[in-house]
PDB file of C-alpha atoms in Angstrom:
ATOM      1  CA  GLU M   4     -56.495 -15.264   2.710  1.00 79.00           C
ATOM      2  CA  ASP M   5     -53.259 -17.366   2.317  1.00 82.00           C
ATOM      3  CA  GLN M   6     -52.108 -20.168   3.875  1.00 91.00           C
ATOM      4  CA  VAL M   7     -49.163 -22.361   3.929  1.00 97.00           C
ATOM      5  CA  THR M   8     -49.668 -25.380   6.467  1.00 97.00           C
ATOM      6  CA  GLN M   9     -46.577 -28.022   6.721  1.00 98.00           C
ATOM      7  CA  SER M  10     -46.564 -31.283   8.005  1.00 97.00           C
ATOM      8  CA  PRO M  11     -44.838 -33.195   9.789  1.00 97.00           C
ATOM      9  CA  GLU M  12     -44.903 -30.114  12.638  1.00 97.00           C
ATOM     10  CA  ALA M  13     -41.568 -32.749  14.014  1.00 98.00           C
ATOM     11  CA  LEU M  14     -39.818 -35.799  11.983  1.00 98.00           C
ATOM     12  CA  ARG M  15     -37.366 -37.960  12.911  1.00 98.00           C
ATOM     13  CA  LEU M  16     -34.759 -40.000  11.000  1.00 97.00           C
ATOM     14  CA  GLN M  17     -32.061 -41.769  11.098  1.00 97.00           C
ATOM     15  CA  GLU M  18     -28.909 -41.328   8.751  1.00 97.00           C
ATOM     16  CA  GLY M  19     -29.796 -42.299   5.810  1.00 97.00           C
ATOM     17  CA  GLU M  20     -33.119 -43.075   5.731  1.00 97.00           C
ATOM     18  CA  SER M  21     -34.292 -40.562   3.313  1.00 97.00           C
ATOM     19  CA  SER M  22     -37.886 -39.424   4.114  1.00 98.00           C
ATOM     20  CA  SER M  23     -40.385 -35.865   2.229  1.00 98.00           C
ATOM     21  CA  LEU M  24     -41.680 -32.846   4.265  1.00 98.00           C
ATOM     22  CA  ASN M  25     -45.278 -31.088   2.951  1.00 98.00           C
ATOM     23  CA  CYS M  26     -46.401 -27.724   2.143  1.00 98.00           C
ATOM     24  CA  SER M  27     -49.965 -27.573   1.532  1.00 98.00           C
ATOM     25  CA  TYR M  28     -50.807 -23.400  -0.089  1.00 96.00           C
ATOM     26  CA  THR M  29     -53.521 -22.164  -0.821  1.00 94.00           C
ATOM     27  CA  VAL M  30     -52.395 -18.068  -2.152  1.00 89.00           C
ATOM     28  CA  SER M  31     -54.743 -16.801  -4.803  1.00 87.00           C
ATOM     29  CA  GLY M  32     -52.156 -16.029  -7.135  1.00 87.00           C
ATOM     30  CA  LEU M  33     -48.661 -17.139  -6.513  1.00 89.00           C
ATOM     31  CA  ARG M  34     -45.072 -14.875  -7.202  1.00 88.00           C
ATOM     32  CA  GLY M  35     -43.206 -17.476  -6.219  1.00 92.00           C
ATOM     33  CA  LEU M  36     -42.569 -20.680  -2.848  1.00 95.00           C
ATOM     34  CA  PHE M  37     -39.398 -20.437  -0.947  1.00 96.00           C
ATOM     35  CA  TRP M  38     -37.577 -22.887   1.311  1.00 98.00           C
ATOM     36  CA  TYR M  39     -35.714 -21.974   3.767  1.00 98.00           C
ATOM     37  CA  ARG M  40     -34.418 -23.860   6.401  1.00 98.00           C
ATOM     38  CA  GLN M  41     -34.150 -22.206  10.541  1.00 97.00           C
ATOM     39  CA  ASP M  42     -31.379 -23.273  12.705  1.00 96.00           C
ATOM     40  CA  PRO M  43     -31.915 -22.849  16.652  1.00 91.00           C
ATOM     41  CA  GLY M  44     -31.068 -19.606  17.233  1.00 87.00           C
ATOM     42  CA  LYS M  45     -30.865 -18.011  13.981  1.00 91.00           C
ATOM     43  CA  GLY M  46     -33.131 -16.399  11.424  1.00 94.00           C
ATOM     44  CA  PRO M  47     -33.776 -18.359   8.661  1.00 96.00           C
ATOM     45  CA  GLU M  48     -32.034 -19.410   5.281  1.00 96.00           C
ATOM     46  CA  PHE M  49     -32.995 -19.361   2.200  1.00 96.00           C
ATOM     47  CA  LEU M  50     -32.918 -22.667   0.047  1.00 97.00           C
ATOM     48  CA  PHE M  51     -35.132 -22.559  -3.456  1.00 94.00           C
ATOM     49  CA  THR M  52     -37.201 -20.535  -5.053  1.00 94.00           C
ATOM     50  CA  LEU M  53     -40.302 -22.109  -7.374  1.00 95.00           C
ATOM     51  CA  TYR M  54     -41.829 -20.579  -9.630  1.00 92.00           C
ATOM     52  CA  SER M  55     -44.730 -23.020 -11.502  1.00 92.00           C
ATOM     53  CA  ALA M  56     -46.035 -26.583 -10.802  1.00 94.00           C
ATOM     54  CA  GLY M  57     -43.355 -28.859 -12.312  1.00 96.00           C
ATOM     55  CA  GLU M  58     -40.108 -26.814 -11.359  1.00 96.00           C
ATOM     56  CA  GLU M  59     -37.820 -29.088  -9.055  1.00 97.00           C
ATOM     57  CA  LYS M  60     -34.792 -27.595  -7.838  1.00 97.00           C
ATOM     58  CA  GLU M  61     -31.622 -29.940  -6.622  1.00 97.00           C
ATOM     59  CA  LYS M  62     -28.800 -29.104  -3.596  1.00 95.00           C
ATOM     60  CA  GLU M  63     -27.055 -31.524  -1.974  1.00 95.00           C
ATOM     61  CA  ARG M  64     -29.003 -34.059  -0.197  1.00 96.00           C
ATOM     62  CA  LEU M  65     -31.961 -31.706  -0.965  1.00 98.00           C
ATOM     63  CA  LYS M  66     -34.324 -32.045  -3.741  1.00 98.00           C
ATOM     64  CA  ALA M  67     -38.010 -29.224  -4.198  1.00 98.00           C
ATOM     65  CA  THR M  68     -40.962 -30.158  -6.400  1.00 98.00           C
ATOM     66  CA  LEU M  69     -43.949 -27.983  -7.035  1.00 97.00           C
ATOM     67  CA  THR M  70     -47.115 -28.855  -7.973  1.00 95.00           C
ATOM     68  CA  LYS M  71     -50.314 -26.537  -8.185  1.00 92.00           C
ATOM     69  CA  LYS M  72     -51.373 -26.829  -4.075  1.00 94.00           C
ATOM     70  CA  GLU M  73     -48.340 -28.042  -2.261  1.00 97.00           C
ATOM     71  CA  SER M  74     -44.526 -28.192  -2.517  1.00 98.00           C
ATOM     72  CA  PHE M  75     -41.947 -31.274  -0.912  1.00 98.00           C
ATOM     73  CA  LEU M  76     -38.571 -31.731   0.118  1.00 98.00           C
ATOM     74  CA  HIS M  77     -37.037 -34.592  -0.736  1.00 98.00           C
ATOM     75  CA  ILE M  78     -34.073 -35.174   1.827  1.00 97.00           C
ATOM     76  CA  THR M  79     -31.967 -38.236   0.136  1.00 97.00           C
ATOM     77  CA  ALA M  80     -29.563 -40.137   2.919  1.00 97.00           C
ATOM     78  CA  PRO M  81     -30.120 -37.132   4.976  1.00 97.00           C
ATOM     79  CA  LYS M  82     -26.752 -36.751   7.756  1.00 97.00           C
ATOM     80  CA  PRO M  83     -26.819 -34.799  11.556  1.00 97.00           C
ATOM     81  CA  GLU M  84     -25.983 -31.517   9.621  1.00 97.00           C
ATOM     82  CA  ASP M  85     -29.004 -31.639   8.193  1.00 97.00           C
ATOM     83  CA  SER M  86     -31.361 -31.262  11.751  1.00 98.00           C
ATOM     84  CA  ALA M  87     -33.301 -28.214  11.697  1.00 98.00           C
ATOM     85  CA  THR M  88     -36.451 -26.577  11.018  1.00 98.00           C
ATOM     86  CA  TYR M  89     -37.537 -26.147   7.355  1.00 98.00           C
ATOM     87  CA  LEU M  90     -40.227 -23.449   6.851  1.00 98.00           C
ATOM     88  CA  CYS M  91     -42.439 -23.035   3.249  1.00 98.00           C
ATOM     89  CA  ALA M  92     -43.413 -19.791   2.446  1.00 96.00           C
ATOM     90  CA  VAL M  93     -45.593 -18.898  -0.126  1.00 94.00           C
ATOM     91  CA  GLN M  94     -45.179 -14.380  -1.608  1.00 90.00           C
ATOM     92  CA  GLU M  95     -48.401 -13.244  -3.165  1.00 86.00           C
ATOM     93  CA  LEU M  96     -48.673 -11.764  -6.619  1.00 81.00           C
ATOM     94  CA  TYR M  97     -50.441  -9.276  -6.023  1.00 77.00           C
ATOM     95  CA  THR M  98     -49.769  -7.655  -2.567  1.00 72.00           C
ATOM     96  CA  GLY M  99     -46.381  -7.218  -3.354  1.00 66.00           C
ATOM     97  CA  PHE M 100     -42.517  -8.807  -3.061  1.00 68.00           C
ATOM     98  CA  GLN M 101     -41.610  -7.971   0.073  1.00 71.00           C
ATOM     99  CA  LYS M 102     -45.130 -10.228   1.802  1.00 87.00           C
ATOM    100  CA  LEU M 103     -43.903 -13.560   3.219  1.00 91.00           C
ATOM    101  CA  VAL M 104     -46.133 -16.338   4.565  1.00 94.00           C
ATOM    102  CA  PHE M 105     -44.910 -18.863   6.108  1.00 96.00           C
ATOM    103  CA  GLY M 106     -45.808 -22.512   7.264  1.00 97.00           C
ATOM    104  CA  THR M 107     -44.539 -23.582  11.102  1.00 97.00           C
ATOM    105  CA  GLY M 108     -42.263 -24.734   9.939  1.00 97.00           C
ATOM    106  CA  THR M 109     -40.968 -29.187   9.790  1.00 98.00           C
ATOM    107  CA  ARG M 110     -38.310 -30.135  12.861  1.00 97.00           C
ATOM    108  CA  LEU M 111     -35.958 -32.171  11.918  1.00 98.00           C
ATOM    109  CA  LEU M 112     -33.675 -34.243  13.463  1.00 98.00           C
ATOM    110  CA  VAL M 113     -31.033 -36.546  11.748  1.00 98.00           C
ATOM    111  CA  SER M 114     -29.629 -38.829  13.929  1.00 97.00           C
ATOM    112  CA  PRO M 115     -26.333 -40.665  13.675  1.00 95.00           C
TER     113      PRO M 115
ATOM    114  CA  ASP X   7     -19.691  -8.886   2.352  1.00 60.00           C
ATOM    115  CA  ALA X   8     -21.837  -8.615   5.562  1.00 73.00           C
ATOM    116  CA  GLY X   9     -25.295  -9.679   5.851  1.00 93.00           C
ATOM    117  CA  VAL X  10     -28.073  -8.397   7.277  1.00 97.00           C
ATOM    118  CA  THR X  11     -27.508  -7.287  10.954  1.00 97.00           C
ATOM    119  CA  GLN X  12     -29.517  -7.318  13.761  1.00 98.00           C
ATOM    120  CA  SER X  13     -29.331  -5.585  17.630  1.00 97.00           C
ATOM    121  CA  PRO X  14     -29.700  -6.519  20.473  1.00 97.00           C
ATOM    122  CA  THR X  15     -29.570 -10.084  20.123  1.00 97.00           C
ATOM    123  CA  HIS X  16     -31.372 -10.585  23.403  1.00 97.00           C
ATOM    124  CA  LEU X  17     -33.484  -8.545  25.825  1.00 97.00           C
ATOM    125  CA  ILE X  18     -35.812  -8.343  28.643  1.00 98.00           C
ATOM    126  CA  LYS X  19     -38.583  -5.648  28.892  1.00 98.00           C
ATOM    127  CA  THR X  20     -40.947  -5.490  31.463  1.00 98.00           C
ATOM    128  CA  ARG X  21     -45.084  -4.411  30.635  1.00 98.00           C
ATOM    129  CA  GLY X  22     -45.350  -1.578  29.618  1.00 97.00           C
ATOM    130  CA  GLN X  23     -42.113  -0.269  28.815  1.00 98.00           C
ATOM    131  CA  GLN X  24     -40.608   0.582  24.909  1.00 98.00           C
ATOM    132  CA  VAL X  25     -38.214  -1.296  22.701  1.00 98.00           C
ATOM    133  CA  THR X  26     -36.363  -0.619  19.934  1.00 98.00           C
ATOM    134  CA  LEU X  27     -34.520  -3.561  17.420  1.00 98.00           C
ATOM    135  CA  ARG X  28     -32.287  -2.445  15.176  1.00 98.00           C
ATOM    136  CA  CYS X  29     -31.140  -3.749  11.306  1.00 98.00           C
ATOM    137  CA  SER X  30     -28.881  -3.326   8.508  1.00 98.00           C
ATOM    138  CA  PRO X  31     -29.159  -4.571   5.500  1.00 97.00           C
ATOM    139  CA  LYS X  32     -27.315  -6.553   3.220  1.00 96.00           C
ATOM    140  CA  SER X  33     -24.903  -4.869   1.476  1.00 94.00           C
ATOM    141  CA  GLY X  34     -26.963  -3.895  -2.217  1.00 92.00           C
ATOM    142  CA  HIS X  35     -29.916  -3.623  -0.574  1.00 94.00           C
ATOM    143  CA  ASP X  36     -32.480  -0.821  -0.475  1.00 94.00           C
ATOM    144  CA  THR X  37     -35.773  -2.606   1.368  1.00 94.00           C
ATOM    145  CA  VAL X  38     -36.293  -3.411   4.757  1.00 96.00           C
ATOM    146  CA  SER X  39     -38.743  -5.885   6.078  1.00 96.00           C
ATOM    147  CA  TRP X  40     -40.137  -6.880   9.965  1.00 98.00           C
ATOM    148  CA  TYR X  41     -40.761 -10.397  10.819  1.00 98.00           C
ATOM    149  CA  GLN X  42     -41.965 -11.866  14.154  1.00 98.00           C
ATOM    150  CA  GLN X  43     -41.828 -15.272  15.312  1.00 97.00           C
ATOM    151  CA  ALA X  44     -43.280 -16.736  17.920  1.00 96.00           C
ATOM    152  CA  LEU X  45     -41.740 -19.888  19.548  1.00 93.00           C
ATOM    153  CA  GLY X  46     -42.301 -22.807  17.711  1.00 91.00           C
ATOM    154  CA  GLN X  47     -44.157 -20.294  15.359  1.00 94.00           C
ATOM    155  CA  GLY X  48     -43.446 -19.103  11.752  1.00 95.00           C
ATOM    156  CA  PRO X  49     -42.445 -15.693  10.719  1.00 97.00           C
ATOM    157  CA  GLN X  50     -45.307 -13.039  10.435  1.00 97.00           C
ATOM    158  CA  PHE X  51     -44.618 -10.589   8.588  1.00 95.00           C
ATOM    159  CA  ILE X  52     -44.984  -6.614  10.555  1.00 97.00           C
ATOM    160  CA  PHE X  53     -43.753  -4.115   7.577  1.00 95.00           C
ATOM    161  CA  GLN X  54     -41.814  -3.590   4.576  1.00 94.00           C
ATOM    162  CA  TYR X  55     -39.824  -0.013   4.654  1.00 95.00           C
ATOM    163  CA  TYR X  56     -38.376   1.716   1.152  1.00 93.00           C
ATOM    164  CA  GLU X  57     -37.944   5.150   0.738  1.00 94.00           C
ATOM    165  CA  GLU X  58     -37.955   5.968   4.091  1.00 95.00           C
ATOM    166  CA  GLU X  59     -41.861   5.157   3.805  1.00 94.00           C
ATOM    167  CA  GLU X  60     -44.116   2.094   5.016  1.00 94.00           C
ATOM    168  CA  ARG X  61     -44.894   0.830   2.156  1.00 91.00           C
ATOM    169  CA  GLN X  62     -47.091  -2.485   3.451  1.00 89.00           C
ATOM    170  CA  ARG X  63     -48.036  -3.640   6.865  1.00 93.00           C
ATOM    171  CA  GLY X  64     -49.280  -6.584   8.214  1.00 93.00           C
ATOM    172  CA  ASN X  65     -51.975  -7.336  10.651  1.00 94.00           C
ATOM    173  CA  PHE X  66     -50.279  -6.034  14.025  1.00 97.00           C
ATOM    174  CA  PRO X  67     -51.169  -3.040  16.061  1.00 97.00           C
ATOM    175  CA  ASP X  68     -50.109   0.852  16.073  1.00 96.00           C
ATOM    176  CA  ARG X  69     -47.977  -0.100  18.885  1.00 98.00           C
ATOM    177  CA  PHE X  70     -45.785  -1.636  16.401  1.00 98.00           C
ATOM    178  CA  SER X  71     -44.001   1.290  14.320  1.00 97.00           C
ATOM    179  CA  GLY X  72     -40.883   1.537  12.494  1.00 97.00           C
ATOM    180  CA  HIS X  73     -38.785   3.690  10.246  1.00 97.00           C
ATOM    181  CA  GLN X  74     -35.877   3.904   7.848  1.00 98.00           C
ATOM    182  CA  PHE X  75     -33.023   5.492   8.055  1.00 97.00           C
ATOM    183  CA  PRO X  76     -31.193   7.178   3.639  1.00 97.00           C
ATOM    184  CA  ASN X  77     -28.791   5.119   4.207  1.00 96.00           C
ATOM    185  CA  TYR X  78     -31.300   2.008   4.489  1.00 97.00           C
ATOM    186  CA  SER X  79     -31.186   0.929   8.048  1.00 98.00           C
ATOM    187  CA  SER X  80     -34.473   0.854   9.729  1.00 98.00           C
ATOM    188  CA  GLU X  81     -35.244   0.469  13.198  1.00 98.00           C
ATOM    189  CA  LEU X  82     -38.585  -1.692  14.530  1.00 98.00           C
ATOM    190  CA  ASN X  83     -40.261   0.576  17.777  1.00 98.00           C
ATOM    191  CA  VAL X  84     -42.824  -1.406  20.057  1.00 98.00           C
ATOM    192  CA  ASN X  85     -44.758   0.568  22.591  1.00 97.00           C
ATOM    193  CA  ALA X  86     -46.309  -0.654  25.492  1.00 98.00           C
ATOM    194  CA  LEU X  87     -45.371  -4.042  25.832  1.00 98.00           C
ATOM    195  CA  LEU X  88     -47.116  -7.001  26.906  1.00 98.00           C
ATOM    196  CA  LEU X  89     -46.514 -10.636  27.872  1.00 97.00           C
ATOM    197  CA  GLY X  90     -47.237 -11.592  24.079  1.00 97.00           C
ATOM    198  CA  ASP X  91     -44.916  -9.398  22.541  1.00 98.00           C
ATOM    199  CA  SER X  92     -41.956 -11.797  23.045  1.00 98.00           C
ATOM    200  CA  ALA X  93     -40.885 -13.638  20.454  1.00 97.00           C
ATOM    201  CA  LEU X  94     -37.533 -13.154  18.245  1.00 97.00           C
ATOM    202  CA  TYR X  95     -37.607  -9.618  16.019  1.00 98.00           C
ATOM    203  CA  LEU X  96     -37.360 -10.728  12.228  1.00 98.00           C
ATOM    204  CA  CYS X  97     -35.191  -8.079  10.061  1.00 98.00           C
ATOM    205  CA  ALA X  98     -35.300  -8.421   5.987  1.00 97.00           C
ATOM    206  CA  SER X  99     -33.097  -6.834   3.874  1.00 95.00           C
ATOM    207  CA  SER X 100     -33.971  -7.567  -0.223  1.00 92.00           C
ATOM    208  CA  LEU X 101     -34.353  -4.802  -3.375  1.00 89.00           C
ATOM    209  CA  TRP X 102     -37.114  -2.715  -4.327  1.00 85.00           C
ATOM    210  CA  ARG X 103     -39.726  -4.151  -7.509  1.00 78.00           C
ATOM    211  CA  GLY X 104     -42.342  -2.370  -8.061  1.00 73.00           C
ATOM    212  CA  GLN X 105     -45.306  -4.472  -8.288  1.00 67.00           C
ATOM    213  CA  GLY X 106     -45.638  -5.415 -12.562  1.00 69.00           C
ATOM    214  CA  ALA X 107     -42.120  -6.925 -12.347  1.00 72.00           C
ATOM    215  CA  SER X 108     -42.633 -10.594 -12.959  1.00 72.00           C
ATOM    216  CA  GLY X 109     -40.817 -13.452 -10.928  1.00 73.00           C
ATOM    217  CA  ALA X 110     -40.347 -13.480  -6.886  1.00 75.00           C
ATOM    218  CA  ASN X 111     -37.819 -11.692  -4.549  1.00 80.00           C
ATOM    219  CA  VAL X 112     -35.417 -13.425  -2.165  1.00 88.00           C
ATOM    220  CA  LEU X 113     -35.656 -11.943   0.715  1.00 92.00           C
ATOM    221  CA  THR X 114     -32.472 -11.989   3.518  1.00 95.00           C
ATOM    222  CA  PHE X 115     -32.271 -12.591   7.166  1.00 97.00           C
ATOM    223  CA  GLY X 116     -30.662 -11.128   9.770  1.00 97.00           C
ATOM    224  CA  ALA X 117     -30.458 -13.641  13.135  1.00 96.00           C
ATOM    225  CA  GLY X 118     -32.963 -11.982  15.065  1.00 97.00           C
ATOM    226  CA  SER X 119     -33.626  -9.741  18.226  1.00 98.00           C
ATOM    227  CA  ARG X 120     -35.093 -12.226  21.035  1.00 97.00           C
ATOM    228  CA  LEU X 121     -37.682 -10.268  22.506  1.00 98.00           C
ATOM    229  CA  THR X 122     -38.598 -11.149  26.347  1.00 98.00           C
ATOM    230  CA  VAL X 123     -41.230  -9.629  28.105  1.00 98.00           C
ATOM    231  CA  LEU X 124     -41.663  -9.664  31.552  1.00 96.00           C
TER     232      LEU X 124
END
């Protein structure tokens, strides 16, 4: 069964203090790995899709990387507005395009 | 361009009651999926609808049912509510792609309907 594990559960950073979030996954065949951002009381907002090991994508202060077993979301010089829950999800090769299997997320708090 | 809209935003029910949640997909999308997100957890896949048919289902009991209308909007129905059904219910839309297509599909999520069962 597909499984996604995220660590740490929560992370507190000072503004400007760079760090990384981890997403470990087990899937029979990977169609894509997704990163979403979720603010309190809102739905997940799409950040990145990664398809194959070695791929990297960047957006502002965020950079996502992918290996065969895990993905990292690197946050460089974060700002308070980066505070949110970051969700990792996989879309499996054999079960279609609609089902995402999510991890439990990492709650990030960036203090000024 | 309107994204995914859901209603109601919040509702409170008691055990044993029934609830209907509604979703309008993003303009241009034809496929709707529903997810349940318990507090502190990641979203869990309930089912998906395309061409007014349920195409795929997660590990949820038959108390959870849905419908898709010709205009692509969708409803989620939950019967015989339990305390454990309290959660944020998320609707996600996308374009349908057949199993043989390559790549992955980005899902656009709505803000959700917060259901509290007392």
